[in-house]
Short mmCIF file of C-alpha atoms in Angstrom, two decimals:
data_model
loop_
_atom_site.label_atom_id
_atom_site.label_comp_id
_atom_site.label_asym_id
_atom_site.label_seq_id
_atom_site.Cartn_x
_atom_site.Cartn_y
_atom_site.Cartn_z
CA UNK A 1148 -173.19 16.94 -43.81
CA UNK A 1149 -175.68 14.63 -44.70
CA UNK A 1150 -174.43 12.65 -47.61
CA UNK A 1151 -176.96 13.31 -50.65
CA UNK A 1152 -176.78 17.02 -49.78
CA UNK A 1153 -172.83 17.23 -50.13
CA UNK A 1154 -172.72 17.62 -53.83
CA UNK A 1155 -176.28 18.81 -54.48
CA UNK A 1156 -177.06 21.56 -56.43
CA UNK A 1157 -178.63 23.90 -53.92
CA UNK A 1158 -179.61 27.56 -53.89
CA UNK A 1159 -178.94 27.34 -49.89
CA UNK A 1160 -177.66 24.69 -47.72
CA UNK A 1161 -176.68 24.72 -43.94
CA UNK A 1162 -175.88 22.79 -41.05
CA UNK A 1163 -178.29 23.11 -38.28
CA UNK A 1164 -178.73 22.18 -34.62
CA UNK A 1165 -180.94 19.46 -34.77
CA UNK A 1166 -181.72 19.82 -30.86
CA UNK A 1167 -183.21 23.21 -31.55
CA UNK A 1168 -185.17 22.70 -34.94
CA UNK A 1169 -185.61 18.95 -35.61
CA UNK A 1170 -183.29 18.80 -38.72
CA UNK A 1171 -179.50 18.82 -39.06
CA UNK A 1172 -179.53 20.15 -42.48
CA UNK A 1173 -181.62 22.75 -44.41
CA UNK A 1174 -181.48 22.93 -48.09
CA UNK A 1175 -183.50 25.04 -50.92
CA UNK A 1176 -183.45 23.58 -54.22
CA UNK A 1177 -184.99 24.38 -57.60
CA UNK A 1178 -187.75 22.23 -58.89
CA UNK A 1179 -185.91 20.66 -61.56
CA UNK A 1180 -183.35 19.41 -58.98
CA UNK A 1181 -185.90 17.78 -56.72
CA UNK A 1182 -186.26 14.42 -58.59
CA UNK A 1183 -182.58 13.47 -58.94
CA UNK A 1184 -182.06 14.70 -55.33
CA UNK A 1185 -184.87 12.22 -54.19
CA UNK A 1186 -183.26 9.27 -55.89
CA UNK A 1187 -179.90 10.30 -54.05
CA UNK A 1188 -181.57 10.04 -50.97
CA UNK A 1189 -183.17 6.71 -51.73
CA UNK A 1190 -179.96 5.33 -52.88
CA UNK A 1191 -178.17 6.49 -49.68
CA UNK A 1192 -181.02 4.51 -47.61
CA UNK A 1193 -183.00 7.50 -46.35
CA UNK A 1194 -186.91 7.22 -46.21
CA UNK A 1195 -189.25 10.02 -46.88
CA UNK A 1196 -190.97 10.95 -43.55
CA UNK A 1197 -193.47 13.59 -45.16
CA UNK A 1198 -194.34 16.00 -47.47
CA UNK A 1199 -196.10 19.34 -46.37
CA UNK A 1200 -196.54 22.74 -47.30
CA UNK A 1201 -196.10 26.51 -46.40
CA UNK A 1202 -197.51 29.63 -48.01
CA UNK A 1203 -195.35 32.66 -47.28
CA UNK A 1204 -194.77 36.26 -48.48
CA UNK A 1205 -192.10 34.93 -50.64
CA UNK A 1206 -193.85 32.05 -52.34
CA UNK A 1207 -195.68 28.72 -51.92
CA UNK A 1208 -193.05 26.26 -50.29
CA UNK A 1209 -193.24 22.39 -50.57
CA UNK A 1210 -191.19 20.98 -47.76
CA UNK A 1211 -189.84 17.53 -47.50
CA UNK A 1212 -188.25 15.63 -44.65
CA UNK A 1213 -185.78 12.77 -45.01
CA UNK A 1214 -184.36 10.48 -42.52
CA UNK A 1215 -182.08 7.37 -41.95
CA UNK A 1216 -182.79 4.60 -39.58
CA UNK A 1217 -179.14 3.83 -38.98
CA UNK A 1218 -177.47 7.39 -39.50
CA UNK A 1219 -178.49 10.15 -37.09
CA UNK A 1220 -179.68 13.36 -38.63
CA UNK A 1221 -182.65 14.55 -40.47
CA UNK A 1222 -182.82 16.83 -43.61
CA UNK A 1223 -185.37 19.13 -44.52
CA UNK A 1224 -185.54 20.27 -48.35
CA UNK A 1225 -187.61 23.27 -49.63
CA UNK A 1226 -188.90 23.83 -53.14
CA UNK A 1227 -190.19 27.40 -53.57
CA UNK A 1228 -192.89 28.25 -56.36
CA UNK A 1229 -194.89 31.39 -57.12
CA UNK A 1230 -198.01 31.97 -54.95
CA UNK A 1231 -200.13 32.36 -58.23
CA UNK A 1232 -198.87 28.85 -59.66
CA UNK A 1233 -197.96 26.47 -56.77
CA UNK A 1234 -196.72 23.57 -58.94
CA UNK A 1235 -194.13 21.22 -58.00
CA UNK A 1236 -192.84 17.91 -59.58
CA UNK A 1237 -193.95 14.69 -57.94
CA UNK A 1238 -191.71 12.39 -56.42
CA UNK A 1239 -194.26 9.36 -56.23
CA UNK A 1240 -191.92 7.73 -58.88
CA UNK A 1241 -189.06 7.44 -56.53
CA UNK A 1242 -190.97 7.11 -53.09
CA UNK A 1243 -194.33 5.52 -53.44
CA UNK A 1244 -195.56 6.99 -50.23
CA UNK A 1245 -195.08 10.29 -51.74
CA UNK A 1246 -198.23 9.66 -53.74
CA UNK A 1247 -200.66 10.31 -50.56
CA UNK A 1248 -198.20 12.99 -48.87
CA UNK A 1249 -198.63 15.08 -52.11
CA UNK A 1250 -202.60 14.46 -52.19
CA UNK A 1251 -202.70 15.63 -48.76
CA UNK A 1252 -200.68 18.65 -49.21
CA UNK A 1253 -202.91 19.52 -52.42
CA UNK A 1254 -206.02 19.13 -49.90
CA UNK A 1255 -204.73 21.47 -47.58
CA UNK A 1256 -202.84 24.17 -49.67
CA UNK A 1257 -204.01 23.68 -53.11
CA UNK A 1258 -200.66 22.89 -54.19
CA UNK A 1259 -200.24 20.72 -57.77
CA UNK A 1260 -197.93 17.74 -58.10
CA UNK A 1261 -197.29 17.20 -61.73
CA UNK A 1262 -196.75 13.42 -62.38
CA UNK A 1263 -198.56 12.10 -59.30
CA UNK A 1264 -200.29 8.92 -60.81
CA UNK A 1265 -203.33 9.09 -58.47
CA UNK A 1266 -203.91 12.98 -57.72
CA UNK A 1267 -207.28 12.98 -56.46
CA UNK A 1268 -208.26 14.44 -53.00
CA UNK A 1269 -207.19 12.30 -50.09
CA UNK A 1270 -209.03 13.86 -46.99
CA UNK A 1271 -211.51 16.09 -48.63
CA UNK A 1272 -214.67 15.18 -50.95
CA UNK A 1273 -213.97 15.09 -54.46
CA UNK A 1274 -216.41 17.89 -55.23
CA UNK A 1275 -214.45 20.39 -52.74
CA UNK A 1276 -212.13 21.52 -55.54
CA UNK A 1277 -211.60 25.13 -54.22
CA UNK A 1278 -211.48 24.17 -50.32
CA UNK A 1279 -207.95 24.36 -48.81
CA UNK A 1280 -208.20 24.69 -44.93
CA UNK A 1281 -204.67 25.70 -44.27
CA UNK A 1282 -204.49 28.51 -46.68
CA UNK A 1283 -204.02 31.99 -45.04
CA UNK A 1284 -205.02 35.43 -46.01
CA UNK A 1285 -202.31 37.66 -47.79
CA UNK A 1286 -202.18 39.96 -45.03
CA UNK A 1287 -201.24 37.26 -42.29
CA UNK A 1288 -198.31 35.77 -44.32
CA UNK A 1289 -194.99 35.67 -42.88
CA UNK A 1290 -191.64 35.89 -44.86
CA UNK A 1291 -189.25 32.94 -45.32
CA UNK A 1292 -186.65 34.53 -43.32
CA UNK A 1293 -188.85 35.00 -40.14
CA UNK A 1294 -189.78 31.42 -40.31
CA UNK A 1295 -186.41 29.76 -41.16
CA UNK A 1296 -183.79 32.22 -39.94
CA UNK A 1297 -184.84 33.15 -36.35
CA UNK A 1298 -182.18 34.17 -33.83
CA UNK A 1299 -180.28 31.51 -31.84
CA UNK A 1300 -180.44 28.75 -34.55
CA UNK A 1301 -176.79 28.23 -34.47
CA UNK A 1302 -176.56 27.93 -38.19
CA UNK A 1303 -173.54 27.23 -40.32
CA UNK A 1304 -174.27 28.45 -43.90
CA UNK A 1305 -172.54 25.72 -46.36
CA UNK A 1306 -173.63 27.02 -49.55
CA UNK A 1307 -175.68 30.09 -50.89
CA UNK A 1308 -176.17 30.90 -54.57
CA UNK A 1309 -175.34 34.47 -55.78
CA UNK A 1310 -178.61 36.58 -55.38
CA UNK A 1311 -180.44 34.03 -53.34
CA UNK A 1312 -181.36 36.08 -50.02
CA UNK A 1313 -184.79 34.77 -49.00
CA UNK A 1314 -183.14 33.11 -46.01
CA UNK A 1315 -181.05 35.78 -44.97
CA UNK A 1316 -181.54 36.67 -41.07
CA UNK A 1317 -183.93 39.43 -40.86
CA UNK A 1318 -182.62 42.81 -39.53
CA UNK A 1319 -184.07 43.83 -36.21
CA UNK A 1320 -184.38 47.48 -35.99
CA UNK A 1321 -183.31 48.74 -32.68
CA UNK A 1322 -185.85 51.32 -31.28
CA UNK A 1323 -184.77 54.94 -31.10
CA UNK A 1324 -183.30 55.87 -27.66
CA UNK A 1325 -185.62 57.93 -25.71
CA UNK A 1326 -184.64 61.68 -25.18
CA UNK A 1327 -185.04 62.64 -21.71
CA UNK A 1328 -187.25 65.70 -21.31
CA UNK A 1329 -185.77 68.80 -19.63
CA UNK A 1330 -187.07 69.43 -16.19
CA UNK A 1331 -189.87 71.98 -16.13
CA UNK A 1332 -189.32 75.01 -14.15
CA UNK A 1333 -191.22 75.29 -11.13
CA UNK A 1334 -194.23 77.70 -11.37
CA UNK A 1335 -194.37 80.58 -8.99
CA UNK A 1336 -196.47 80.14 -6.06
CA UNK A 1337 -199.03 82.79 -5.16
CA UNK A 1338 -198.87 84.01 -1.72
CA UNK A 1339 -201.59 83.06 0.15
CA UNK A 1340 -204.07 86.17 1.54
CA UNK A 1341 -204.55 85.92 5.34
CA UNK A 1342 -207.95 84.43 5.98
CA UNK A 1343 -210.29 86.54 7.92
CA UNK A 1344 -212.30 84.71 10.24
CA UNK A 1345 -216.04 85.23 9.25
CA UNK A 1346 -218.81 85.79 11.72
CA UNK A 1347 -220.53 82.93 12.90
CA UNK A 1348 -224.23 83.09 11.74
CA UNK A 1349 -226.51 83.12 14.68
CA UNK A 1350 -228.84 80.37 14.86
CA UNK A 1351 -232.68 81.13 14.27
CA UNK A 1352 -233.73 80.58 17.97
CA UNK A 1353 -230.89 82.91 19.19
CA UNK A 1354 -231.77 85.36 16.60
CA UNK A 1355 -235.51 85.47 17.71
CA UNK A 1356 -234.27 85.54 21.37
CA UNK A 1357 -232.12 88.49 20.60
CA UNK A 1358 -234.92 90.30 18.67
CA UNK A 1359 -237.21 89.75 21.49
CA UNK A 1360 -234.99 91.30 23.84
CA UNK A 1361 -234.30 94.33 21.90
CA UNK A 1362 -238.26 94.86 21.55
CA UNK A 1363 -238.38 94.87 25.42
CA UNK A 1364 -235.85 97.40 25.93
CA UNK A 1365 -237.33 99.94 23.65
CA UNK A 1366 -240.81 99.38 25.45
CA UNK A 1367 -239.10 100.16 28.68
CA UNK A 1368 -237.81 103.36 27.36
CA UNK A 1369 -241.16 104.44 26.04
CA UNK A 1370 -242.63 104.02 29.52
#
């Protein structure tokens, strides 16, 4: 396990298959734990790669990636806040680069980082106060479990606080087996009635010739 997380006060902590998900450890912590944890990462020689955001059905998520130049293994740390109040403590006092990472996340998602010393828009114009390009409509939000607990992750849960279930693997409902339909009884076939050949209608020239012949026979009889 990554050293700064071994004794950290986590709501959730797991070992992950970095080859599959890109990090060796996943941790979820309370907001008031974030700043002390950032200090522990710095003291252990880890640098801050980035800060980004997620908006899910379970809340707004500020995500932090820490890595070490000499020790293999990356860590992802998540802090969850209510969707209607996406506010997080700034870690710019620990990692100076966090200042612009937090500003960028504010631009894209509208998250607030309390204590950032220069909390002005980084990429957007300052008059674009309510424009956040990566926000999603409520109906299109996914759950945390569907994002971070997909099948095949090869996860080993190290710590999980009582009552914390947001990363429990989602239950996949098996479709109900199809019931085979009973074969339908063959409908009785109607006996075919014999077909009587119809008299072939005479063509018009033949009919006229036959009429003329009949007239000639009648005239001969009168003579």
